[in-house]
Short mmCIF file of C-alpha atoms and ligand atoms in Angstrom, two decimals:
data_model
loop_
_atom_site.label_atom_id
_atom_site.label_comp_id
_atom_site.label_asym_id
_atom_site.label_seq_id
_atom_site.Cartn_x
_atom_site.Cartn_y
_atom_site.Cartn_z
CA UNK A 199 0.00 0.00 0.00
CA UNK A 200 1.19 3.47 -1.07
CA UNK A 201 0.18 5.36 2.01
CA UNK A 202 0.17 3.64 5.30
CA UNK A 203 -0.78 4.68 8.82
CA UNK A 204 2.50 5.05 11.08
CA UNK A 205 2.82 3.49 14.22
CA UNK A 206 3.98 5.71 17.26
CA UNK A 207 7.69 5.61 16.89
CA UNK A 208 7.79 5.62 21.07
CA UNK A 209 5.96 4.82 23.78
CA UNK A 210 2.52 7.00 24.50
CA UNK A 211 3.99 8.38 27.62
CA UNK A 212 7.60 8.54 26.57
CA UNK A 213 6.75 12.55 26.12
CA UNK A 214 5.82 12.67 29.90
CA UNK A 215 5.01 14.94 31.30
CA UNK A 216 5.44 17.27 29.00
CA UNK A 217 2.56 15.26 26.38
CA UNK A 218 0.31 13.58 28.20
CA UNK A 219 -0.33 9.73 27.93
CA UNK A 220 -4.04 9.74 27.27
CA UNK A 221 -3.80 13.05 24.67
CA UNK A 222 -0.97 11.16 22.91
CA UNK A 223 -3.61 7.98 22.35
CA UNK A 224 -6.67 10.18 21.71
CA UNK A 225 -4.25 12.13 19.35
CA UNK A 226 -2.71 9.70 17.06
CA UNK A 227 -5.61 6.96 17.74
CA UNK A 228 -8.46 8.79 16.86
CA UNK A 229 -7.08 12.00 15.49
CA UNK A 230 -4.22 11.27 13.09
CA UNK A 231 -6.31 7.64 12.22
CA UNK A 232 -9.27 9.48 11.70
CA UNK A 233 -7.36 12.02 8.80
CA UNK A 234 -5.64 9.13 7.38
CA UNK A 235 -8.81 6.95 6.80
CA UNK A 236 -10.61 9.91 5.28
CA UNK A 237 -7.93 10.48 3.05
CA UNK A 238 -7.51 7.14 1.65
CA UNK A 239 -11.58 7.34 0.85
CA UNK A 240 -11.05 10.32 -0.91
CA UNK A 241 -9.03 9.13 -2.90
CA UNK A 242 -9.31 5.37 -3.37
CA UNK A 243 -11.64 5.97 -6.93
CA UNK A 244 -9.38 8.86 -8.19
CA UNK A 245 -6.08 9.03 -10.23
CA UNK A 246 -4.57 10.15 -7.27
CA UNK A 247 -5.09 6.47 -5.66
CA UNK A 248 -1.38 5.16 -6.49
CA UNK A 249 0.14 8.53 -5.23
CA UNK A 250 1.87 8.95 -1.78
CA UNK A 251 0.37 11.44 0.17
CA UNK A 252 3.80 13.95 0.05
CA UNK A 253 3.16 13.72 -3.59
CA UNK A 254 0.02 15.00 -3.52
CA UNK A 255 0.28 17.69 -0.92
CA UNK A 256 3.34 18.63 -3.18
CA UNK A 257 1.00 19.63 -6.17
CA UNK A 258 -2.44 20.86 -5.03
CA UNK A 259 -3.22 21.59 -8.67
CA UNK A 260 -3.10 18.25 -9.48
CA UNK A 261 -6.38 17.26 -7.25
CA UNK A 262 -9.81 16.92 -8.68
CA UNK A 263 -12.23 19.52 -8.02
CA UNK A 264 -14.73 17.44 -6.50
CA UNK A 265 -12.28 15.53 -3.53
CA UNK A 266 -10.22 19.18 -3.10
CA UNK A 267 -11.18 19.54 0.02
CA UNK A 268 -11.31 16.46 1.44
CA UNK A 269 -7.51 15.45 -0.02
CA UNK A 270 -6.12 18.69 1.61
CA UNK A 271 -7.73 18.68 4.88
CA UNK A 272 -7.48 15.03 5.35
CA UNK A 273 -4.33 14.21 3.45
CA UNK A 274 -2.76 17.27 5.55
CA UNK A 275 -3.78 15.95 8.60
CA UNK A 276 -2.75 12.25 8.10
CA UNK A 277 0.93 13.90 6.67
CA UNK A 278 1.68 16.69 9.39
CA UNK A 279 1.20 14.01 12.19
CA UNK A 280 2.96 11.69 10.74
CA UNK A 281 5.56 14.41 10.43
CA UNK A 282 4.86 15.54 14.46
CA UNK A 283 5.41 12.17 15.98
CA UNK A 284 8.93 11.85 14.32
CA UNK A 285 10.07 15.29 15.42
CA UNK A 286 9.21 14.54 19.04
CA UNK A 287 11.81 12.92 22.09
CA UNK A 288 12.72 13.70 25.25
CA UNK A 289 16.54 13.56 25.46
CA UNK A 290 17.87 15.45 21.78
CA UNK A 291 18.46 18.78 23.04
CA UNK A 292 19.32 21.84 20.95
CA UNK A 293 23.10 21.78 19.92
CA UNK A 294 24.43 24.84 18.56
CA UNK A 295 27.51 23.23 17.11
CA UNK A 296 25.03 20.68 15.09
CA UNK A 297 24.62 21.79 11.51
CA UNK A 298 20.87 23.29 11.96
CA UNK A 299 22.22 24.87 15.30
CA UNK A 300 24.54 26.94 13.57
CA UNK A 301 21.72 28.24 11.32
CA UNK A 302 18.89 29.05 13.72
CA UNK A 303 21.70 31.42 15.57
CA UNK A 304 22.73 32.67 12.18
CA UNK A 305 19.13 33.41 11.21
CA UNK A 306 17.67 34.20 14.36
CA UNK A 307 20.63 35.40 16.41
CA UNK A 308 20.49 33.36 19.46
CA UNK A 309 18.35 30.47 20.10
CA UNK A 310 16.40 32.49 22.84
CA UNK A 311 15.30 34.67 20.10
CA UNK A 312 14.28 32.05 18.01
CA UNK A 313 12.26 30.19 20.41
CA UNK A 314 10.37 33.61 21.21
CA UNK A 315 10.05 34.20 17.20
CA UNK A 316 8.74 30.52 17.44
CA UNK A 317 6.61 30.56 20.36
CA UNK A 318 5.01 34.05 19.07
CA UNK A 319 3.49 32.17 16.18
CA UNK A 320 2.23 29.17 17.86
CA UNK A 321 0.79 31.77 20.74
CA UNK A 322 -1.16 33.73 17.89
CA UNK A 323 -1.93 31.09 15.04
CA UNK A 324 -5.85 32.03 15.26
CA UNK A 325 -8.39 28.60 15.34
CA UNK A 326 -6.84 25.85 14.58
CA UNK A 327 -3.68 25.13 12.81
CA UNK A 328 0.14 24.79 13.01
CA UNK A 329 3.49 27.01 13.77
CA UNK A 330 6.43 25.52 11.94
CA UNK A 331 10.09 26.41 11.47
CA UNK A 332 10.79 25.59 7.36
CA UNK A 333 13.64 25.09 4.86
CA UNK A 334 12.08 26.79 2.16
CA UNK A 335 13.12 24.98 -0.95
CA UNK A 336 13.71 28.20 -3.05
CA UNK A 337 15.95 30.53 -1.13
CA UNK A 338 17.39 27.78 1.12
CA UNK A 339 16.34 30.08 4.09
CA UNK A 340 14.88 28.93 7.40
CA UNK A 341 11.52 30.95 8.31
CA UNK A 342 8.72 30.56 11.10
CA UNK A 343 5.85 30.37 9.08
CA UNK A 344 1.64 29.30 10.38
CA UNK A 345 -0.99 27.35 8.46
CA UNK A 346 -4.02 27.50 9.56
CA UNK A 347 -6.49 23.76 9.76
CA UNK A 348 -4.07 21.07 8.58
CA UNK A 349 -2.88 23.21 5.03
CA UNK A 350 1.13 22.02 4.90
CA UNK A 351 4.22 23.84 4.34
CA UNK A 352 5.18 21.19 1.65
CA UNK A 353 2.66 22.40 -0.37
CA UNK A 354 4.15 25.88 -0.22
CA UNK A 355 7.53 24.55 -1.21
CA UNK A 356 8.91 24.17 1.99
CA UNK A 357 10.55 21.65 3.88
CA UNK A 358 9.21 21.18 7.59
CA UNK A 359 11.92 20.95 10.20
CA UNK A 360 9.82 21.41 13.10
CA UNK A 361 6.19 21.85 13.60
CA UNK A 362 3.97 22.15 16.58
CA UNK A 363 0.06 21.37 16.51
CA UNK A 364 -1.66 23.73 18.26
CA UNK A 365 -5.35 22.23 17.44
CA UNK A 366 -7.08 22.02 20.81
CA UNK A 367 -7.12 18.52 20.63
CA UNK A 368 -3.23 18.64 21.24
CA UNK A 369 -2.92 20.19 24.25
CA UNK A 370 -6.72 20.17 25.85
CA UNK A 371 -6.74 17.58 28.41
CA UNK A 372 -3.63 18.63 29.99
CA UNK A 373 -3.15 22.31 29.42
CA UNK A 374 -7.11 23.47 29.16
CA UNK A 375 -6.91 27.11 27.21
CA UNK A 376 -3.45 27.65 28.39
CA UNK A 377 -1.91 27.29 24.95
CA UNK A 378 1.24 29.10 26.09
CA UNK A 379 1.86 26.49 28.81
CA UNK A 380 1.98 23.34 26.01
CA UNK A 381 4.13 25.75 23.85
CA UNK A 382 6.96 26.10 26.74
CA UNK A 383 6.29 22.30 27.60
CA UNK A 384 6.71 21.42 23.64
CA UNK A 385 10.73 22.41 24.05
CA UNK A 386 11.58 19.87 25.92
CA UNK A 387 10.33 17.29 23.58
CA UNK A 388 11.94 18.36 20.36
CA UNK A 389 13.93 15.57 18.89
CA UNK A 390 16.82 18.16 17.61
CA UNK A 391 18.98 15.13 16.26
CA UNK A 392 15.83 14.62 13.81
CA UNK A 393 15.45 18.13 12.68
CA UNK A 394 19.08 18.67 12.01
CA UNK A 395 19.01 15.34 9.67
CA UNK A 396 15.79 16.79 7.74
CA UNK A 397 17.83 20.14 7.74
CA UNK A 398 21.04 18.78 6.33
CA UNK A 399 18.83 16.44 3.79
CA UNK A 400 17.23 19.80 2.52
CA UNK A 401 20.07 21.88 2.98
CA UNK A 402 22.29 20.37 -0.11
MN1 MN B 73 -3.51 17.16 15.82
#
């Protein structure tokens, strides 16, 4: 099968406390399973059916009219948790001598700035949606960028490097309204060894 539903690449409490147990089974039981299922209807009697999901998300113009919708809310969803899940871990703290550390200070100036810049746009995404930090694919810069429902940077032409769900669903049963709280809490579970491998694979 072309597009397949991942597996949790850890435990469901290995994010403790930081991400709950239960929200992380809610989240990629229900949630992410829900968008992937939805997606594969969508497109199972289409001449996108033999197409990977990245493919798809890469070329919005190439989706029928009539599943449009469907392909880039659900296809989004199933690929930006997908995407989530492997950007996640307890114990890969920032480096600044790693490859991607060296260009968040260049870009941002220090990493203090860059999780504010970073934090900012989670904080003020409006509704649902995502804050991201991006390779994008043109000018080889890195940006903070938002999307709002589950619309994906790789449909921009952008490489995600880090993204943070800020859907209520993500952060409800722990952190209530208190967005800002999961934001903080979401720093100590970036897996930086990941997002300096998708950096250097994007990079060159
Ligand atoms: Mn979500």
């Amino acid at each position: 099968m072309t597009n397949e539903f991942p597996e949790l690449p850890y435990a469901y409490d290995a994010l403790e406390p930081y991400i709950d147990e239960e929200t992380m089974h809610v989240h990629h039981d229900k949630h992410h399973k829900a968008y992937f299922e939805k997606f594969t209807t969508a497109i199972k009697n289409s001449e996108l059916k033999d197409k990977t999901v990245k493919e798809i998300l890469s070329d919005l113009n190439s989706i029928p009219s009539e599943i449009k919708t469907a392909v880039v809310n659900n296809g989004g969803g199933y690929y930006n948790h997908s995407f989530f899940w492997e950007i996640l871990s307890k114990d890969k703290p920032f480096d600044e001598n790693t490859e991607i550390g060296k260009d968040i200070i260049n870009k941002f100036e220090s990493f203090d700035k860059f999780k504010e810049q970073f934090s900012n746009a989670a904080a003020t995404q409006f509704g649902s949606g995502w804050a991201w930090l991006v390779l994008d694919n043109e000018s080889k810069e890195l940006e903070i960028i938002k999307t709002s429902n589950q619309d994906s940077p790789i449909s921009k032409n952008k490489t995600p490097l880090i993204g943070i769900d800020v859907w209520e669903h993500a952060y409800y049963l722990k952190y209530q309204n208190q967005r800002p709280k999961y934001i903080e809490a979401f720093f100590n579970v970036i897996n930086w060894e990941k997002v300096n491998e998708l950096f250097s694979q994007a990079k060159h």
